[in-house]
Tab-separated table of C-alpha atoms in Angstrom:
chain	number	residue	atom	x	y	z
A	18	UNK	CA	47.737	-26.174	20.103
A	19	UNK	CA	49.648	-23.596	21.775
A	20	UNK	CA	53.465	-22.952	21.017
A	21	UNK	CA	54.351	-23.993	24.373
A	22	UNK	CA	53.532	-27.448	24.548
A	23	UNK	CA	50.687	-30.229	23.337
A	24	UNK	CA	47.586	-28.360	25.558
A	25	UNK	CA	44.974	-26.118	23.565
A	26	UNK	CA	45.417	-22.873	24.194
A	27	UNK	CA	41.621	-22.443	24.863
A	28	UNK	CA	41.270	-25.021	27.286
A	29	UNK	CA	42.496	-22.751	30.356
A	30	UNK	CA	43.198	-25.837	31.983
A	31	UNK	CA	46.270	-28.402	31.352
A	32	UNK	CA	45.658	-31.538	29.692
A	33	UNK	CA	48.040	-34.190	28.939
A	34	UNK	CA	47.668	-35.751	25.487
A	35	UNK	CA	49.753	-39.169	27.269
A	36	UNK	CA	47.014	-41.743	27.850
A	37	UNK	CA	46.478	-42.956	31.384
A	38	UNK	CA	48.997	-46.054	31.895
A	39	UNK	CA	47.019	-48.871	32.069
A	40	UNK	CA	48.701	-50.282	35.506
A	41	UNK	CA	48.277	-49.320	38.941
A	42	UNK	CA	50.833	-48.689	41.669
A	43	UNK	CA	50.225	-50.011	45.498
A	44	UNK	CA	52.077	-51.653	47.873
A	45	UNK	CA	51.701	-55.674	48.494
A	46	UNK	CA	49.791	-56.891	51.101
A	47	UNK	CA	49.504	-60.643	51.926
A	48	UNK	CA	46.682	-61.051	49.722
A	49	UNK	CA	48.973	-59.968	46.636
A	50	UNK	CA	51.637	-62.768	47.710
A	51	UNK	CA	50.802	-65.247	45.082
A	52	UNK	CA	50.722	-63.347	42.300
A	53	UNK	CA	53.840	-61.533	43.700
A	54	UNK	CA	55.487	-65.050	43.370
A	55	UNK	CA	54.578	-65.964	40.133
A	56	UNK	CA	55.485	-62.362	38.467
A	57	UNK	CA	58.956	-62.728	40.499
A	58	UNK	CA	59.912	-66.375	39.305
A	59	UNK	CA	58.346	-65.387	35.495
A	60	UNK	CA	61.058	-62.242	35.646
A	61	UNK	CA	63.727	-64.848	36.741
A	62	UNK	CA	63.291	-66.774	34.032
A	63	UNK	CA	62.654	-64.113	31.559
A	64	UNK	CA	65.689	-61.767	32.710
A	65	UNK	CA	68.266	-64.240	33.969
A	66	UNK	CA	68.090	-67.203	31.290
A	67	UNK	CA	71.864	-67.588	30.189
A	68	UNK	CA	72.979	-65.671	33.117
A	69	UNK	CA	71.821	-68.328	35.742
A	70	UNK	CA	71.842	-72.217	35.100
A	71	UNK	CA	68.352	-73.356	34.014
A	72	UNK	CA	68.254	-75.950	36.954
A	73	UNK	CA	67.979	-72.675	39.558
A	74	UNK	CA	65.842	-71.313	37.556
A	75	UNK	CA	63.417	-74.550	37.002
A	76	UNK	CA	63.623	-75.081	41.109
A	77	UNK	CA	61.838	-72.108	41.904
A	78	UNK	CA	58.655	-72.919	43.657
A	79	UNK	CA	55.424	-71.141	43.457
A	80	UNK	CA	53.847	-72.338	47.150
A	81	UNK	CA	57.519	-71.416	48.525
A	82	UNK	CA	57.659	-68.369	46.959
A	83	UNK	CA	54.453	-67.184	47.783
A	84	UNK	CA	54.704	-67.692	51.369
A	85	UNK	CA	57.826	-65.992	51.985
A	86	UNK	CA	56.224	-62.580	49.770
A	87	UNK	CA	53.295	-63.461	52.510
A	88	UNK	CA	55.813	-63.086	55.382
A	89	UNK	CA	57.659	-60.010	53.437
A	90	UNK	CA	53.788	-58.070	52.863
A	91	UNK	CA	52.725	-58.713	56.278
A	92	UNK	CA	55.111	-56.628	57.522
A	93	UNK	CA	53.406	-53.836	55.494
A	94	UNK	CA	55.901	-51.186	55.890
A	95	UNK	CA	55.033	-50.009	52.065
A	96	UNK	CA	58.345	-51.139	50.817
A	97	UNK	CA	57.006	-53.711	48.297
A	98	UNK	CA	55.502	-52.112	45.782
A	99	UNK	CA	53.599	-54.003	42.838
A	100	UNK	CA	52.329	-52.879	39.588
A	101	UNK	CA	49.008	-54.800	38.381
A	102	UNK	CA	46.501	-55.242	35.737
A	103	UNK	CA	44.001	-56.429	37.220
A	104	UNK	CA	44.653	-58.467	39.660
A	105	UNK	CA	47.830	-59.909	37.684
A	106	UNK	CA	51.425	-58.500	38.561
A	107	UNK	CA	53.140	-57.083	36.007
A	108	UNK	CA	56.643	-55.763	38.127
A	109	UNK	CA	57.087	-54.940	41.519
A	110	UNK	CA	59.943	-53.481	43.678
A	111	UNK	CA	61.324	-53.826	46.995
A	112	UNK	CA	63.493	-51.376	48.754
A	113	UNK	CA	64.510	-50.305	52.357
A	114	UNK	CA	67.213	-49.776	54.423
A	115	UNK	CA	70.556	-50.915	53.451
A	116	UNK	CA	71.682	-54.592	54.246
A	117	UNK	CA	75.461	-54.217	54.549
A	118	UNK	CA	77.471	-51.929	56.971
A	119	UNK	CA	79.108	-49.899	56.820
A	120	UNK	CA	76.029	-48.803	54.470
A	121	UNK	CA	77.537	-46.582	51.080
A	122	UNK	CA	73.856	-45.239	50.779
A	123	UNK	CA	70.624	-43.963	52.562
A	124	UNK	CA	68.294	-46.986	50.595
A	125	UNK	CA	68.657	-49.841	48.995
A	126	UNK	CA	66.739	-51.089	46.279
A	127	UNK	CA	66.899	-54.499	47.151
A	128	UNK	CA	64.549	-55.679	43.479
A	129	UNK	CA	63.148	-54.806	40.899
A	130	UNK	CA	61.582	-56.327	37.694
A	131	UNK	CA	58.708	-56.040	35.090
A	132	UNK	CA	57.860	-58.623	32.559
A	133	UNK	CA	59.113	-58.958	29.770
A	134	UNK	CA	56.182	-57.783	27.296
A	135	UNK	CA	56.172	-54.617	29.502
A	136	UNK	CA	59.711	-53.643	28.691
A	137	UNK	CA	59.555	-50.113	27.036
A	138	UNK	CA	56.357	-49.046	28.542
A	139	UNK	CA	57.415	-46.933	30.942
A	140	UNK	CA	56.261	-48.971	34.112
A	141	UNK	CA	60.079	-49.586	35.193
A	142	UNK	CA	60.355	-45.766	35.130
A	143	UNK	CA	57.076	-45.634	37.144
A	144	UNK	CA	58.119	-48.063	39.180
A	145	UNK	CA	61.848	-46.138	40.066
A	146	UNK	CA	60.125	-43.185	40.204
A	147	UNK	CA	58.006	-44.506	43.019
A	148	UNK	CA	61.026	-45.060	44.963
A	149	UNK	CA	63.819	-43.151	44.678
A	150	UNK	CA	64.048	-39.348	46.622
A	151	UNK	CA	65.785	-36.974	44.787
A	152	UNK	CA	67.363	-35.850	48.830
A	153	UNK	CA	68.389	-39.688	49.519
A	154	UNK	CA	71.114	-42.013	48.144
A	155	UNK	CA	70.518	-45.669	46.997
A	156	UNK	CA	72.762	-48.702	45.933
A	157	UNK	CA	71.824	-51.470	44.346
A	158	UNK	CA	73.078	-54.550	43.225
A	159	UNK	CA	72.782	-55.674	39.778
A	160	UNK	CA	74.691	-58.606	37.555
A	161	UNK	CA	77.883	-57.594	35.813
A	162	UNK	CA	76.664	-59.265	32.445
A	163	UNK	CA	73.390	-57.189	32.281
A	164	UNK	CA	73.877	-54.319	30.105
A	165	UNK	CA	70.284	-53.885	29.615
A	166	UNK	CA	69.613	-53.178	33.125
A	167	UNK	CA	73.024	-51.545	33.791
A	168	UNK	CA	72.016	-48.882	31.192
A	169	UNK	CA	68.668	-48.704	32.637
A	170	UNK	CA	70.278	-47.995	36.247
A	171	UNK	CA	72.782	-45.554	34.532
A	172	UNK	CA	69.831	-43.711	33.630
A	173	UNK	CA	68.899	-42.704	36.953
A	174	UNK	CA	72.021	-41.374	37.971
A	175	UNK	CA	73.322	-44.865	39.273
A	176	UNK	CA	77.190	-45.694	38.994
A	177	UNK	CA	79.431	-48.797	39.861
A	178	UNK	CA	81.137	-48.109	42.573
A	179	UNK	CA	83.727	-50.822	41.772
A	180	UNK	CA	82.309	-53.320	44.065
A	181	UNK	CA	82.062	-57.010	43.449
A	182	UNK	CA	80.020	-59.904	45.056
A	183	UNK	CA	79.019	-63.792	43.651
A	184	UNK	CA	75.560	-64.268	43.307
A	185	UNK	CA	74.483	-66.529	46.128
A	186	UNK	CA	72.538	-68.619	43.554
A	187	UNK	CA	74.713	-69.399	40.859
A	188	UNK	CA	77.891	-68.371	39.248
A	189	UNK	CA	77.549	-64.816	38.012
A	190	UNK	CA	79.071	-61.979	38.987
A	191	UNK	CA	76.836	-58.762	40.850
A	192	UNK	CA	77.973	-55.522	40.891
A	193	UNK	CA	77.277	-52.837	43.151
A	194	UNK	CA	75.663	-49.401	41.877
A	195	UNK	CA	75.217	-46.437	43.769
A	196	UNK	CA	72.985	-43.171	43.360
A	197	UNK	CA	74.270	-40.190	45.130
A	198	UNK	CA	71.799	-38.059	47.133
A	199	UNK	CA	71.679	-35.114	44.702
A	200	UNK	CA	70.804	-36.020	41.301
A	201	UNK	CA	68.547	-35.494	39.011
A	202	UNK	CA	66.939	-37.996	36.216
A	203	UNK	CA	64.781	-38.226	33.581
């Protein structure tokens, strides 16, 4: 190995010693909708238990779900991405323009989860990374009592920007986060 890094010297080419991840990257079409549903309600429940009463989180409906990530995907404007195995879903995120005016940021990321067994992977990384311009602000909102994913955020250059909000579905708290344009991340 050369002193400059984990590629042989010999090799006159580059060659990354990190495996291939075993996901893939794409954005949703209809066809993806189910699958879309049942990773999103699995996150829910995986993410959100003790932060959201279990009766919300018990309600959620696959055929319901499904049909409005149908609606979403038709649309196919590339702003749903998913990561799969296969043809499971293992995270996904959706982002576009912001929803409130006046708008604090260029983009917002309006979602984003991966399951549970996939936390430390790297796929949320892959999955921001997939999203975010380094040129373009984003906001986000995120729940006040989720370090975890406040850290994560925090990571990327995203900061509360001291705004508030109820979560439409239960009690808890939300918190906006903003990215600036100009900022650079792992």
């Amino acid at each position: 190995m050369s002193a400059s890094g984990p590629y042989p010297a010999a090799a006159g080419r580059r060659m990354s010693t990190a495996p291939e991840p075993p996901w893939t990257i794409l954005p949703a079409t209809p066809v993806h909708a189910r699958a879309l549903a049942v990773c999103n309600i699995a996150c829910w429940r995986e993410a959100y238990h003790g932060l959201v009463p279990d009766h919300l989180l018990d309600a959620f409906d696959v055929d319901h779900s499904a049909a409005s990530w149908a609606r979403a995907a038709r649309r196919n404007d590339g702003t749903i991405l998913i990561a799969r195995i296969g043809d499971e879903i293992i995270g996904f995120t959706r982002y576009g323009p912001p929803q409130e005016q006046p708008a604090v940021a260029e983009r917002e990321l309006a979602a984003m989860y991966v399951r549970a067994r996939w936390y430390g992977t790297g796929l949320a990384h892959a999955l921001l990374g997939a999203v975010l311009e380094p040129g373009r602000s984003c906001s986000l909102w995120v729940f006040d009592r989720n370090p975890r994913a406040r850290a994560f955020y925090a990571k990327y250059g995203f900061a509360p920007d001291g705004t508030e909000r109820a979560e439409r579905f239960g009690a808890a708290t939300e918190i906006r986060m903003v990215r600036p344009a100009v900022v650079s991340g792992p």
